Every structure is written in C-alpha cells, then in structure tokens.
C-alpha cells in the first residue's frame, strides 16, 4: 500500500526536500509550510532543548509534556487557521570579556517548537547549498573541525597572510528586509516567510519595557542560527567563491563559524584587496565591518634557518590564539592556546562561583567544580594548550581554597587543612581530548 503524505515519517519528508534541493540548486521552494503537521511538531518538540529557561509565560517543557498531544494539536490548528501569534522574547544580559553586556533572548516554549520545525525545513534545503568551509550550527560539524581545517590550510597552502573578519553586532543589526530577500531566492513560501516575520517583529521585553526592534534577530532564538547561516552564505560564502577567488592572484581560503570568519591568503596583495572590498560588501546589506577588530595579520611559516620571525603576528579564532612555533621535532607548525579574553573569563567565573557557593557542603561544591572543569576541558583541551589548561586548574584550586578558608570566623579553615582536602576532593587534572 502506498504511503500517504500524512503517514510519511518526518525524516522521509526532510530527505525528499533535501534530494529536491540538491537536484534543483537554482529553484525556489514555494510549498513547505504544509509539511508542518502534528507529527512534525512532535519531532520538533523532541529536538527542542528541554532544560532551557522558560519564556515570559513560564511554561516549561515538563509542564507542556503533561498534555503533549492536546497541546500539539491545538498548536497545529492555530498554525493552520492563521491564529498563531508569536510572543515577545524576554531579554537577559550576559557579561562579555571587555566589560560590556551581551543580550540573550528567551522565547516561549511554543515559539521554540515552531521555530525548530521551520529550522528543520530550512536546514534540509540549505544544507545542499552551504559550502564545506562553513562550520557553525550545522549537523555533524563542530568548532574543532573548523580549527583542524584552519591549521591544515595554513600549513599546506604556505599561507602568508590572514584577514581576521569581525562584523559589528551581526545578530543585532541584521536587517529584516535584506534577510527576507535572501530567503526568497531559495524558500519563497509565504507561510514560512510570515512565520519568520512574526518572530522578528514579536517584540522584546527588557525588564518592564516592551520594544519592537526594526532590525536584528534575538540571540537565543532557535531559528536565529539557521537564519544567520543563510544570510552569511549569501553575503560572504557564495560571494567569496564566485567573485573573490577567481580574481585573486594566489591561493586563498575561507573558514567561517557563524559570524566569526578568517580568510587566508598566500600573497599580501590579495589580502589588501580583500580588506578593501569587505566593508563595501557588508555595507550593501546594512552591516558594518569592525574597523579595529578586522585586521590583516602577517602569518607566514618561518624559514628553517630562522630562530623566529618577529614580523609574524597571531590572531584569535573560536576562542584560541593561533601562532607559529616549533614542534618537538624542530619543525615549524601552527599551534593554539586559549585566547587571553577567554582565559580571563574562565578564571573570573571560577573565582566568583567559589565565592558565591562557599557555604554549601564540600561534597556538593566538589561535584559542581569537577563538572565545570570537565566542561571547560571538553572544549579547550586541544593539543599544544595543556599549559593554559593547567593554569585554569591551578586557579580553580586556589580560588576554592581561598574562599573555603573564609567561610566564616567560626568555621574558618586553616591553609594546612585546605591542603589535606585535595586528598579527599581532588579536582580533575587536565588532559588533551582533541588531538588536532
């Protein structure tokens, strides 16, 4: 018996969309929103992070799951009848390394579910168009793969210059009109475009103030990473492959993770030309390239007879500082260490956490500190970075000992007693996890 569209699994629908997108790369999809049924919403709920904070309505995933089928059916009916309304996003502020604040949005759970469903459709289409050098927020890709690719390109292509690209407030300054035009080139479905427009124009609640930004997409929204990849694929990736590379005199490459990107050039002339044209390209789409953070860095491999190359520079990418140094065998290689800003942020986090939680039981403190350290190692434990890992490990031990000895005057723990604690409550020692 032939399967009907209602009985098809979600994975089958997505696979068919992906095959059509691959077969017809220049064709726009005009009928996608009808694929979002109850089964599709159920799968979107399954893929939604259940531990994330609730939005302004206070509905958690656990509470929503108590009557999941009824809630999903009601949500589907509202989507089908055009009665679905996007709720304002609650804004919270996180500290940045330079002392400024970074806004994060917290959508309500139902908006997350529908956004996840739309993101699944967009990913099925655009994954066939995205280039291999784009690593951000894509299934099966990670920052460590981007770091590995960057290192291999610099060493194998004999790169001499790096263009370190920084876009000023990309998520806050993304213009809705330009985004809509870019989307319509590949997904010209009125239902999908209207849903995205509802989320972009739903408003932001900051404290007691409700505002309606005319541009930007909330960081923290489920659909924002997909929209960012789609927009930057058109603005940067496709433009670089089609227009920039053919006009260069030497080999060049691009590595991008979301809005963080680096361009490698063999010749200085090519790096200069790219630096000149980048502000014009992003300016056409309402974005600005940071005049100070976007820079051209000399990054060539020193000669064998050189002890060092003082003219060489270093650059930061994905939380690591990349630089040339000699390996144990005496060969020049690209090494990585934790960037200074990320190192200071980690140390500050451990210091503040030990201070704020010093009155909790030792077993609980030890358990959470171990979890935080292992989480830190999970990302930063790459080859050549063990020195910085040990620095963070020692700082965590000192912070814990310092604030344990100051719990109160009555229960003040002497330094000698603190040293004995390490026998019973040792913190995890850093080990290299990613040998890239």
Coordinates of C-alpha atoms in Angstrom, one line a residue:
X1 CA 0.0 0.0 0.0
X2 CA 1.4 3.4 -1.0
X3 CA 2.1 5.7 1.9
X4 CA 0.1 8.9 2.1
X5 CA 1.7 12.3 3.0
X6 CA 0.1 12.0 6.4
X7 CA 1.7 8.6 7.2
X8 CA 5.2 9.6 6.0
X9 CA 7.7 10.0 8.7
X10 CA 9.4 13.3 9.3
X11 CA 12.7 12.0 8.3
X12 CA 11.3 10.9 4.9
X13 CA 9.8 14.4 4.3
X14 CA 13.1 16.0 5.1
X15 CA 15.1 13.6 2.9
X16 CA 12.8 14.3 0.0
X17 CA 13.2 18.0 0.4
X18 CA 17.0 17.6 0.6
X19 CA 17.0 15.5 -2.6
X20 CA 14.9 18.0 -4.5
X21 CA 17.1 20.9 -3.3
X22 CA 20.2 19.0 -4.4
X23 CA 18.7 18.2 -7.8
X24 CA 17.5 21.7 -8.5
X25 CA 20.0 24.1 -6.9
X26 CA 18.6 27.2 -8.5
X27 CA 15.0 26.6 -7.8
X28 CA 13.0 28.3 -5.0
X29 CA 10.6 26.2 -2.9
X30 CA 7.1 27.6 -2.7
X31 CA 5.2 24.9 -0.7
X32 CA 6.9 23.9 2.5
X33 CA 4.7 25.1 5.4
X34 CA 2.0 22.5 4.7
X35 CA 4.5 19.8 5.8
X36 CA 4.3 21.0 9.4
X37 CA 1.7 18.8 10.9
X38 CA 1.3 17.3 14.3
X39 CA 3.9 14.6 13.7
X40 CA 6.3 17.3 12.5
X41 CA 5.6 19.4 15.6
X42 CA 6.1 16.3 17.8
X43 CA 9.6 15.7 16.3
X44 CA 10.4 19.4 16.7
X45 CA 9.4 19.2 20.4
X46 CA 11.7 16.2 20.8
X47 CA 14.6 18.1 19.3
X48 CA 14.0 21.2 21.5
X49 CA 16.2 21.7 24.5
X50 CA 14.1 20.7 27.5
X51 CA 16.5 22.3 30.0
X52 CA 16.4 25.8 28.6
X53 CA 14.7 28.6 30.6
X54 CA 11.0 29.3 30.0
X55 CA 9.8 32.5 28.4
X56 CA 7.5 35.1 29.7
X57 CA 4.6 32.7 30.0
X58 CA 6.6 30.5 32.4
X59 CA 5.6 27.3 30.6
X60 CA 8.3 24.6 31.0
X61 CA 8.9 21.6 28.7
X62 CA 8.0 19.3 31.6
X63 CA 4.6 21.0 32.1
X64 CA 3.9 21.2 28.4
X65 CA 4.6 17.4 28.0
X66 CA 1.9 16.5 30.6
X67 CA -0.7 17.1 27.8
X68 CA 1.6 16.9 24.8
X69 CA -0.8 15.6 22.2
X70 CA -3.5 18.0 23.1
X71 CA -1.1 20.9 23.2
X72 CA 0.4 20.0 19.8
X73 CA -2.9 19.5 18.2
X74 CA -4.1 22.9 19.5
X75 CA -0.8 24.5 18.2
X76 CA -1.3 22.8 14.8
X77 CA -4.8 24.1 14.5
X78 CA -3.7 27.7 15.3
X79 CA -1.0 27.4 12.7
X80 CA -3.3 26.0 10.0
X81 CA -6.0 28.6 10.7
X82 CA -3.6 31.6 10.9
X83 CA -4.4 32.2 14.6
X84 CA -0.8 31.5 15.8
X85 CA 0.8 34.5 17.4
X86 CA 4.4 34.9 18.4
X87 CA 5.0 36.0 21.9
X88 CA 7.6 38.7 22.9
X89 CA 11.1 37.5 23.7
X90 CA 12.4 38.1 27.3
X91 CA 15.9 39.6 27.1
X92 CA 18.6 38.9 29.7
X93 CA 22.1 40.3 29.7
X94 CA 25.4 38.4 30.0
X95 CA 28.8 39.8 30.8
X96 CA 31.4 40.0 28.0
X97 CA 35.2 39.9 28.3
X98 CA 35.5 43.6 27.7
X99 CA 33.0 44.5 30.4
X100 CA 30.1 45.1 28.1
X101 CA 26.8 43.2 28.1
X102 CA 25.6 40.7 25.5
X103 CA 21.8 40.3 25.1
X104 CA 20.3 36.8 25.0
X105 CA 16.6 36.2 24.2
X106 CA 14.3 33.6 25.9
X107 CA 11.4 32.7 23.7
X108 CA 8.3 30.9 25.0
X109 CA 8.3 27.1 24.5
X110 CA 5.6 27.0 21.7
X111 CA 7.6 29.5 19.7
X112 CA 10.7 27.3 20.2
X113 CA 8.8 24.3 18.9
X114 CA 7.5 26.1 15.7
X115 CA 10.9 27.7 15.2
X116 CA 12.5 24.3 15.4
X117 CA 10.1 22.9 12.8
X118 CA 10.9 25.8 10.4
X119 CA 14.6 25.4 11.1
X120 CA 14.4 21.7 10.2
X121 CA 12.8 22.6 6.8
X122 CA 15.3 25.4 6.1
X123 CA 18.3 23.1 7.0
X124 CA 17.0 20.4 4.6
X125 CA 17.0 22.9 1.8
X126 CA 20.2 25.0 2.5
X127 CA 22.4 22.1 3.6
X128 CA 22.7 21.3 -0.1
X129 CA 23.9 24.8 -0.8
X130 CA 26.2 25.5 2.1
X131 CA 29.9 25.2 1.5
X132 CA 32.2 22.8 3.3
X133 CA 34.1 25.7 4.9
X134 CA 31.0 26.8 6.9
X135 CA 31.0 25.0 10.3
X136 CA 28.7 27.0 12.5
X137 CA 25.4 25.5 13.8
X138 CA 25.4 22.6 11.3
X139 CA 24.7 19.0 12.0
X140 CA 27.8 16.8 12.1
X141 CA 30.1 19.9 12.3
X142 CA 31.9 21.3 15.3
X143 CA 34.3 24.2 16.2
X144 CA 37.2 21.7 16.5
X145 CA 36.7 20.6 12.9
X146 CA 37.0 24.2 11.9
X147 CA 40.2 24.5 13.9
X148 CA 41.6 21.4 12.3
X149 CA 40.8 22.7 8.8
X150 CA 42.3 26.1 9.5
X151 CA 45.6 24.6 10.8
X152 CA 45.9 22.3 7.8
X153 CA 45.2 25.0 5.3
X154 CA 47.7 27.4 6.8
X155 CA 50.4 24.8 6.8
X156 CA 49.7 23.0 3.5
X157 CA 49.0 26.1 1.3
X158 CA 52.0 28.1 2.6
X159 CA 49.7 30.9 3.7
X160 CA 51.4 34.2 4.3
X161 CA 48.6 36.5 5.4
X162 CA 45.3 36.2 7.4
X163 CA 42.3 38.5 7.2
X164 CA 40.6 38.3 10.6
X165 CA 37.0 39.3 9.9
X166 CA 34.7 40.8 12.6
X167 CA 31.2 42.0 11.9
X168 CA 29.8 44.7 14.2
X169 CA 26.9 43.3 16.2
X170 CA 25.7 40.9 13.5
X171 CA 22.7 39.5 15.3
X172 CA 21.6 42.9 16.5
X173 CA 22.0 44.7 13.1
X174 CA 20.6 42.1 10.7
X175 CA 18.1 44.0 8.6
X176 CA 14.8 42.2 8.1
X177 CA 14.3 43.4 4.6
X178 CA 17.6 42.1 3.3
X179 CA 17.0 38.8 5.1
X180 CA 13.6 38.4 3.6
X181 CA 15.0 39.0 0.1
X182 CA 17.8 36.5 0.6
X183 CA 15.4 33.8 1.9
X184 CA 13.0 34.3 -1.1
X185 CA 15.8 33.3 -3.5
X186 CA 15.6 29.7 -2.2
X187 CA 12.5 29.5 0.0
X188 CA 9.7 31.6 -1.4
X189 CA 6.9 30.1 0.7
X190 CA 4.6 32.8 2.0
X191 CA 3.7 30.7 5.1
X192 CA 7.4 30.3 6.1
X193 CA 8.2 34.0 5.4
X194 CA 5.2 35.1 7.5
X195 CA 6.2 32.9 10.4
X196 CA 9.8 34.3 10.4
X197 CA 8.4 37.8 10.2
X198 CA 6.2 37.1 13.3
X199 CA 9.3 36.1 15.3
X200 CA 11.4 39.0 14.1
X201 CA 8.6 41.5 14.9
X202 CA 7.3 39.9 18.1
X203 CA 8.9 42.4 20.3
X204 CA 11.5 42.3 23.2
X205 CA 10.8 42.6 26.9
X206 CA 13.7 44.1 28.8
X207 CA 12.7 44.4 32.4
X208 CA 9.3 46.2 32.2
X209 CA 9.9 47.8 28.8
X210 CA 8.4 46.3 25.6
X211 CA 10.1 47.4 22.4
X212 CA 9.8 46.3 18.7
X213 CA 13.3 46.5 17.1
X214 CA 13.3 47.2 13.4
X215 CA 16.3 45.0 12.8
X216 CA 18.2 42.1 14.4
X217 CA 17.3 38.6 15.4
X218 CA 17.3 37.6 19.0
X219 CA 20.3 35.6 20.1
X220 CA 18.9 32.5 21.8
X221 CA 16.0 32.0 19.4
X222 CA 16.0 28.5 17.9
X223 CA 15.7 29.8 14.3
X224 CA 18.4 32.5 14.6
X225 CA 21.5 30.3 13.9
X226 CA 19.8 29.0 10.7
X227 CA 18.9 32.5 9.5
X228 CA 22.4 33.7 10.2
X229 CA 23.9 30.9 8.2
X230 CA 21.5 31.5 5.3
X231 CA 22.3 35.2 5.3
X232 CA 26.0 34.9 5.6
X233 CA 26.1 32.2 3.0
X234 CA 24.7 34.7 0.5
X235 CA 26.6 37.7 1.7
X236 CA 30.0 36.1 2.3
X237 CA 30.4 32.5 1.4
X238 CA 28.9 32.4 -2.1
X239 CA 30.3 35.8 -2.9
X240 CA 33.8 34.7 -1.9
X241 CA 33.6 31.5 -4.0
X242 CA 32.1 33.1 -7.1
X243 CA 33.6 36.6 -7.2
X244 CA 36.6 36.8 -5.0
X245 CA 38.6 33.7 -5.6
X246 CA 38.7 33.9 -9.4
X247 CA 40.1 37.5 -9.1
X248 CA 42.9 36.6 -6.7
X249 CA 46.5 36.2 -8.0
X250 CA 47.4 33.5 -5.4
X251 CA 45.6 30.7 -3.5
X252 CA 43.1 31.9 -0.8
X253 CA 40.7 30.1 1.6
X254 CA 37.8 31.0 3.9
X255 CA 36.8 29.3 7.2
X256 CA 33.6 30.5 8.8
X257 CA 31.8 29.6 12.1
X258 CA 28.6 31.6 12.3
X259 CA 29.7 35.3 12.1
X260 CA 33.3 34.5 13.0
X261 CA 35.5 34.1 9.9
X262 CA 39.1 34.2 8.8
X263 CA 40.4 34.4 5.2
X264 CA 43.9 33.0 4.4
X265 CA 46.0 34.5 1.5
X266 CA 49.4 33.5 0.1
X267 CA 50.0 37.0 -1.3
X268 CA 49.9 40.3 0.6
X269 CA 48.3 42.0 -2.4
X270 CA 45.3 39.6 -2.2
X271 CA 44.9 40.3 1.5
X272 CA 44.9 44.0 0.9
X273 CA 42.3 43.8 -1.9
X274 CA 40.0 41.7 0.3
X275 CA 40.4 44.1 3.2
X276 CA 39.4 47.0 0.9
X277 CA 36.3 45.2 -0.5
X278 CA 34.9 43.6 2.7
X279 CA 33.4 46.9 4.1
X280 CA 31.7 47.6 0.8
X281 CA 30.3 44.1 0.5
X282 CA 28.8 44.1 4.0
X283 CA 27.7 47.7 3.7
X284 CA 25.4 46.7 0.8
X285 CA 23.4 44.6 3.3
X286 CA 23.3 47.1 6.1
X287 CA 26.2 45.6 8.1
X288 CA 29.5 47.1 9.2
X289 CA 32.9 45.6 9.5
X290 CA 34.6 46.4 12.8
X291 CA 37.4 48.9 11.8
X292 CA 39.8 47.8 14.6
X293 CA 39.0 44.1 15.1
X294 CA 39.0 43.3 11.4
X295 CA 42.7 43.3 10.6
X296 CA 45.3 41.9 8.2
X297 CA 47.9 39.7 10.0
X298 CA 51.2 38.6 8.6
X299 CA 51.2 34.8 9.3
X300 CA 53.8 33.0 7.2
X301 CA 55.8 30.0 8.0
X302 CA 59.3 31.0 9.1
X303 CA 62.3 29.6 7.2
X304 CA 64.1 26.6 8.5
X305 CA 67.2 28.6 9.4
X306 CA 65.2 31.3 11.3
X307 CA 65.0 31.0 15.1
X308 CA 61.9 33.1 15.0
X309 CA 60.0 35.6 12.7
X310 CA 59.4 38.8 14.7
X311 CA 57.3 40.3 12.0
X312 CA 54.9 37.5 12.2
X313 CA 51.7 38.1 14.1
X314 CA 48.9 36.0 15.8
X315 CA 45.2 36.0 15.5
X316 CA 42.2 34.8 17.6
X317 CA 39.6 32.4 16.2
X318 CA 37.0 30.4 18.1
X319 CA 38.5 31.2 21.5
X320 CA 42.1 30.3 20.6
X321 CA 45.1 32.3 19.7
X322 CA 46.9 30.8 16.6
X323 CA 50.6 31.3 16.2
X324 CA 53.7 29.8 14.6
X325 CA 56.1 27.8 16.8
X326 CA 58.5 24.9 16.6
X327 CA 57.4 21.4 17.4
X328 CA 59.4 18.9 19.4
X329 CA 61.0 17.7 16.2
X330 CA 62.1 21.2 15.3
X331 CA 59.5 21.8 12.5
X332 CA 57.5 25.0 12.2
X333 CA 53.8 24.3 12.9
X334 CA 50.7 26.3 13.8
X335 CA 49.9 26.0 17.5
X336 CA 46.9 27.2 19.5
X337 CA 46.4 28.4 23.1
X338 CA 43.4 29.8 24.9
X339 CA 42.9 33.4 24.0
X340 CA 43.6 35.9 26.7
X341 CA 40.0 37.1 26.9
X342 CA 38.6 33.6 27.3
X343 CA 41.3 32.7 29.9
X344 CA 40.4 35.8 32.0
X345 CA 36.7 35.0 31.7
X346 CA 37.2 31.4 32.9
X347 CA 39.3 32.5 35.8
X348 CA 36.8 35.1 36.8
X349 CA 34.0 32.6 36.6
X350 CA 35.7 30.1 38.9
X351 CA 36.6 32.8 41.4
X352 CA 33.0 34.2 41.5
X353 CA 31.5 30.7 41.7
X354 CA 33.7 29.7 44.7
X355 CA 32.9 32.9 46.4
X356 CA 29.1 32.7 46.0
X357 CA 28.9 28.9 46.9
X358 CA 31.4 28.6 49.6
X359 CA 28.8 27.9 52.3
X360 CA 27.4 24.8 50.5
X361 CA 28.6 21.3 51.7
X362 CA 32.0 20.3 50.5
X363 CA 30.7 17.3 48.6
X364 CA 28.3 19.5 46.6
X365 CA 31.0 22.1 45.9
X366 CA 33.4 19.5 44.8
X367 CA 30.9 17.8 42.5
X368 CA 29.9 21.0 40.7
X369 CA 33.5 22.3 40.4
X370 CA 34.5 19.0 38.8
X371 CA 31.6 19.3 36.3
X372 CA 32.6 22.9 35.4
X373 CA 36.3 21.9 34.9
X374 CA 35.4 18.9 32.8
X375 CA 33.1 21.1 30.7
X376 CA 36.0 23.6 30.2
X377 CA 38.4 20.9 29.2
X378 CA 35.8 19.4 26.8
X379 CA 36.3 22.5 24.6
X380 CA 39.8 23.9 25.3
X381 CA 41.7 20.6 25.8
X382 CA 43.4 20.7 22.3
X383 CA 46.9 19.8 21.5
X384 CA 49.6 22.4 22.5
X385 CA 47.2 24.0 25.0
X386 CA 48.0 22.0 28.1
X387 CA 49.9 24.9 29.7
X388 CA 46.8 27.1 29.7
X389 CA 44.7 24.2 31.0
X390 CA 47.0 23.7 33.9
X391 CA 46.8 27.5 34.6
X392 CA 43.0 27.3 34.9
X393 CA 43.3 24.1 37.0
X394 CA 45.6 25.8 39.5
X395 CA 43.4 28.9 39.6
X396 CA 40.3 26.8 40.4
X397 CA 42.2 25.1 43.2
X398 CA 43.4 28.4 44.7
X399 CA 40.0 30.0 44.3
X400 CA 38.3 27.1 46.1
X401 CA 40.9 27.1 48.9
X402 CA 40.8 30.8 49.3
X403 CA 37.1 31.0 49.8
X404 CA 36.8 27.9 51.9
X405 CA 39.2 29.4 54.3
X406 CA 36.9 32.4 54.6
X407 CA 33.5 30.7 55.1
X408 CA 33.1 32.4 58.5
X409 CA 35.2 33.3 61.5
X410 CA 33.8 30.4 63.5
X411 CA 34.4 27.8 60.7
X412 CA 37.5 29.3 59.2
X413 CA 39.6 26.5 57.7
X414 CA 43.4 26.9 58.1
X415 CA 45.6 26.6 55.0
X416 CA 47.1 23.3 56.1
X417 CA 43.7 21.8 56.5
X418 CA 42.8 23.1 53.0
X419 CA 45.8 21.2 51.6
X420 CA 44.5 18.0 53.1
X421 CA 41.2 18.4 51.3
X422 CA 42.9 17.7 47.9
X423 CA 43.4 14.1 49.0
X424 CA 39.7 13.5 49.5
X425 CA 38.4 16.0 47.0
X426 CA 40.8 16.2 44.0
X427 CA 39.9 18.4 41.1
X428 CA 40.2 16.7 37.6
X429 CA 43.6 17.1 36.1
X430 CA 43.6 18.5 32.5
X431 CA 44.2 16.0 29.7
X432 CA 44.3 16.6 25.9
X433 CA 41.0 15.5 24.4
X434 CA 41.2 16.9 20.9
X435 CA 44.5 15.9 19.2
X436 CA 44.0 18.3 16.3

